[in-house]
Amino acid sequence: MLSKTMEQALNEQINAEFYSSYMYLSMSTWFNSIGLPGAAKWMLTQTQEELFHGMKIFRQVNERGGRVTLKAISQPPVVWKSTLHVFQEALAHEQKVTGLINDLVNLALEEKDHASNIFLQWFVSEQVEEEANVGAVLDKLKLIGKDTTALFTLDAELGQRIFTPPPVQVN
Ligand code: FEO
C-alpha cells in the first residue's frame, strides 16, 4: 500500500510525464511548421516515450492500491528561436525531470518504501538515457552551426527514430 505522501508525489510525476509528452508534441509540430519533418518525427517519438513513462507510473499507483488523480496539464511553449534552442530547452527539461526522479527516490528511501524504490530505479536509468539522447543531438547541432546542408542530413537521420516500448510491461 502506498503512503498518501508517496501517492501524491507519484501523481505529480504522472502529471510531469504527461506535460513532457505535451511539450515534445508542441516541439514536433513546430519542427513540422519550419520544414524539418525528421526532427518532428524525433519529437513525436519522444512524445510516445513520455506517455509510456506516465502510464508506467499510472499502472504502478493502481497496482499498489493508490488512487490516480489526473490534473490539468500546463500549456507548453509553442515557438522557439531555432532548432538549437529547442534541443537546449529539451535538455534543460530532462535535467529537471532527473531532479524530480531523484527526489522521488529520496522520498521512497525516507519512507522505507522499498517497492517504490525498486520501481523508480528504472526511471533513474531511463533519465541517464534521456539526457544522453538529447545531448547527442545537441552536440551535432553545435557542430553543424549554420550549415543548412548538414542540417538536412541530420534531419533525415533524426527521422529514423521510432518508439519501441520496453519488452517488460507492468500489467
Ligand atoms: Fe519521462 Fe523524458 O523523462
Coordinates of C-alpha atoms and ligand atoms in Angstrom, one line a residue:
M1 CA 0.0 0.0 0.0
L2 CA 1.3 3.4 -0.9
S3 CA 1.5 6.1 1.7
K4 CA -0.5 9.2 1.0
T5 CA 2.7 11.2 0.6
M6 CA 4.1 8.8 -2.0
E7 CA 0.8 8.6 -3.7
Q8 CA 0.7 12.3 -4.1
A9 CA 4.3 12.5 -5.3
L10 CA 3.7 9.8 -7.9
N11 CA 0.6 11.6 -9.0
E12 CA 2.6 14.7 -9.5
Q13 CA 5.2 12.7 -11.5
I14 CA 2.4 11.4 -13.8
N15 CA 1.4 15.0 -14.5
A16 CA 5.1 15.9 -15.1
E17 CA 5.5 13.0 -17.6
F18 CA 2.3 13.9 -19.4
Y19 CA 3.4 17.5 -19.5
S20 CA 6.7 16.3 -21.1
S21 CA 4.7 14.4 -23.7
Y22 CA 2.7 17.6 -24.4
M23 CA 5.8 19.7 -24.6
Y24 CA 7.5 17.4 -27.1
L25 CA 4.4 17.2 -29.2
S26 CA 4.5 21.0 -29.3
M27 CA 8.1 20.9 -30.4
S28 CA 7.2 18.3 -33.0
T29 CA 4.5 20.5 -34.6
W30 CA 6.9 23.5 -34.5
F31 CA 9.5 21.4 -36.5
N32 CA 6.8 20.5 -39.0
S33 CA 6.0 24.1 -39.4
I34 CA 9.5 25.1 -40.3
G35 CA 10.1 22.2 -42.7
L36 CA 12.1 19.7 -40.7
P37 CA 10.0 16.5 -40.7
G38 CA 12.8 14.4 -39.3
A39 CA 13.1 16.4 -36.2
A40 CA 9.3 16.5 -36.0
K41 CA 9.4 12.7 -36.1
W42 CA 12.1 12.5 -33.4
M43 CA 10.0 14.7 -31.1
L44 CA 6.9 12.7 -31.9
T45 CA 8.7 9.5 -30.8
Q46 CA 9.8 11.4 -27.6
T47 CA 6.1 12.2 -27.1
Q48 CA 5.3 8.5 -27.1
E49 CA 8.1 7.7 -24.7
E50 CA 6.8 10.3 -22.2
L51 CA 3.3 8.9 -22.5
F52 CA 4.8 5.5 -21.7
H53 CA 6.6 6.9 -18.7
G54 CA 3.4 8.5 -17.4
M55 CA 1.3 5.3 -17.9
K56 CA 4.0 3.2 -16.3
I57 CA 3.6 5.3 -13.1
F58 CA -0.2 5.3 -13.6
R59 CA -0.2 1.5 -13.5
Q60 CA 2.1 1.3 -10.5
V61 CA -0.1 3.6 -8.4
N62 CA -3.1 1.5 -9.2
E63 CA -1.2 -1.8 -8.5
R64 CA -0.1 -0.5 -5.1
G65 CA -3.6 0.3 -4.1
G66 CA -3.3 4.0 -4.6
R67 CA -5.6 6.4 -6.4
V68 CA -4.6 8.2 -9.6
T69 CA -5.8 11.8 -9.7
L70 CA -5.4 13.4 -13.1
K71 CA -4.7 17.1 -13.1
A72 CA -4.6 19.8 -15.7
I73 CA -1.6 19.8 -17.9
S74 CA 0.1 23.2 -18.3
Q75 CA 0.4 24.7 -21.8
P76 CA 3.8 24.1 -23.2
P77 CA 5.8 26.8 -25.3
V78 CA 4.6 27.0 -28.9
V79 CA 7.5 28.7 -30.6
W80 CA 11.3 28.6 -30.3
K81 CA 14.2 30.7 -31.7
S82 CA 15.9 27.9 -33.5
T83 CA 16.5 24.2 -33.8
L84 CA 19.4 24.5 -31.4
H85 CA 17.1 26.4 -28.9
V86 CA 14.6 23.5 -29.0
F87 CA 17.1 20.9 -28.1
Q88 CA 18.7 23.2 -25.4
E89 CA 15.3 23.5 -23.8
A90 CA 14.7 19.8 -24.1
L91 CA 18.0 19.1 -22.3
A92 CA 17.2 21.6 -19.6
H93 CA 13.8 19.9 -19.2
E94 CA 15.2 16.4 -19.0
Q95 CA 17.7 17.6 -16.3
K96 CA 14.8 19.0 -14.4
V97 CA 12.9 15.7 -14.7
T98 CA 16.0 13.8 -13.5
G99 CA 15.9 16.0 -10.4
L100 CA 12.2 15.1 -9.9
I101 CA 13.0 11.4 -10.1
N102 CA 15.9 11.7 -7.7
D103 CA 13.5 13.5 -5.2
L104 CA 11.1 10.6 -5.6
V105 CA 13.8 8.1 -4.8
N106 CA 14.8 10.1 -1.8
L107 CA 11.2 10.1 -0.6
A108 CA 11.0 6.3 -1.1
L109 CA 14.1 5.9 0.9
E110 CA 12.9 8.2 3.7
E111 CA 9.7 6.2 3.9
K112 CA 11.4 2.9 3.7
D113 CA 9.1 2.2 0.7
H114 CA 11.3 -0.5 -0.9
A115 CA 8.8 -1.3 -3.7
S116 CA 8.7 2.3 -4.8
N117 CA 12.5 2.5 -4.6
I118 CA 12.9 -0.6 -6.9
F119 CA 10.2 0.7 -9.2
L120 CA 11.9 4.1 -9.5
Q121 CA 15.3 2.6 -10.4
W122 CA 14.0 2.1 -13.9
F123 CA 13.4 5.8 -14.2
V124 CA 16.8 6.6 -12.8
S125 CA 18.4 4.6 -15.6
E126 CA 16.0 6.0 -18.1
Q127 CA 16.9 9.6 -17.3
V128 CA 20.6 8.8 -18.0
E129 CA 19.5 7.7 -21.4
E130 CA 17.1 10.6 -21.9
E131 CA 19.7 13.2 -21.2
A132 CA 22.3 11.4 -23.4
N133 CA 19.8 11.2 -26.3
V134 CA 19.1 14.9 -26.3
G135 CA 22.7 15.8 -25.6
A136 CA 23.9 13.8 -28.6
V137 CA 21.6 15.7 -30.9
L138 CA 22.6 19.0 -29.3
D139 CA 26.3 18.2 -29.8
K140 CA 25.7 17.6 -33.6
L141 CA 23.7 20.8 -33.9
K142 CA 26.6 22.8 -32.3
L143 CA 29.0 21.3 -34.9
I144 CA 26.6 22.0 -37.8
G145 CA 26.2 25.7 -36.9
K146 CA 24.7 27.5 -39.9
D147 CA 25.4 24.7 -42.4
T148 CA 21.9 24.1 -43.9
T149 CA 23.0 21.1 -45.9
A150 CA 24.3 19.4 -42.8
L151 CA 21.1 20.3 -41.0
F152 CA 19.0 18.5 -43.7
T153 CA 21.3 15.5 -43.4
L154 CA 20.8 15.4 -39.6
D155 CA 17.1 15.9 -40.1
A156 CA 17.0 12.7 -42.2
E157 CA 18.9 10.9 -39.5
L158 CA 16.5 12.1 -36.8
G159 CA 13.5 10.9 -38.8
Q160 CA 14.7 7.3 -38.4
R161 CA 13.9 7.3 -34.7
I162 CA 11.0 5.0 -33.8
F163 CA 9.3 4.2 -30.5
T164 CA 10.0 0.7 -29.2
P165 CA 8.2 0.0 -25.9
P166 CA 10.4 -1.9 -23.4
P167 CA 9.6 -5.6 -23.6
V168 CA 8.7 -5.9 -19.9
Q169 CA 5.2 -4.4 -19.4
V170 CA 4.0 -3.9 -15.8
N171 CA 0.4 -5.1 -16.5
Ligands
FEO1 FE1 10.0 10.9 -18.9 FE2 11.9 12.5 -20.6 O1 11.5 11.8 -19.0

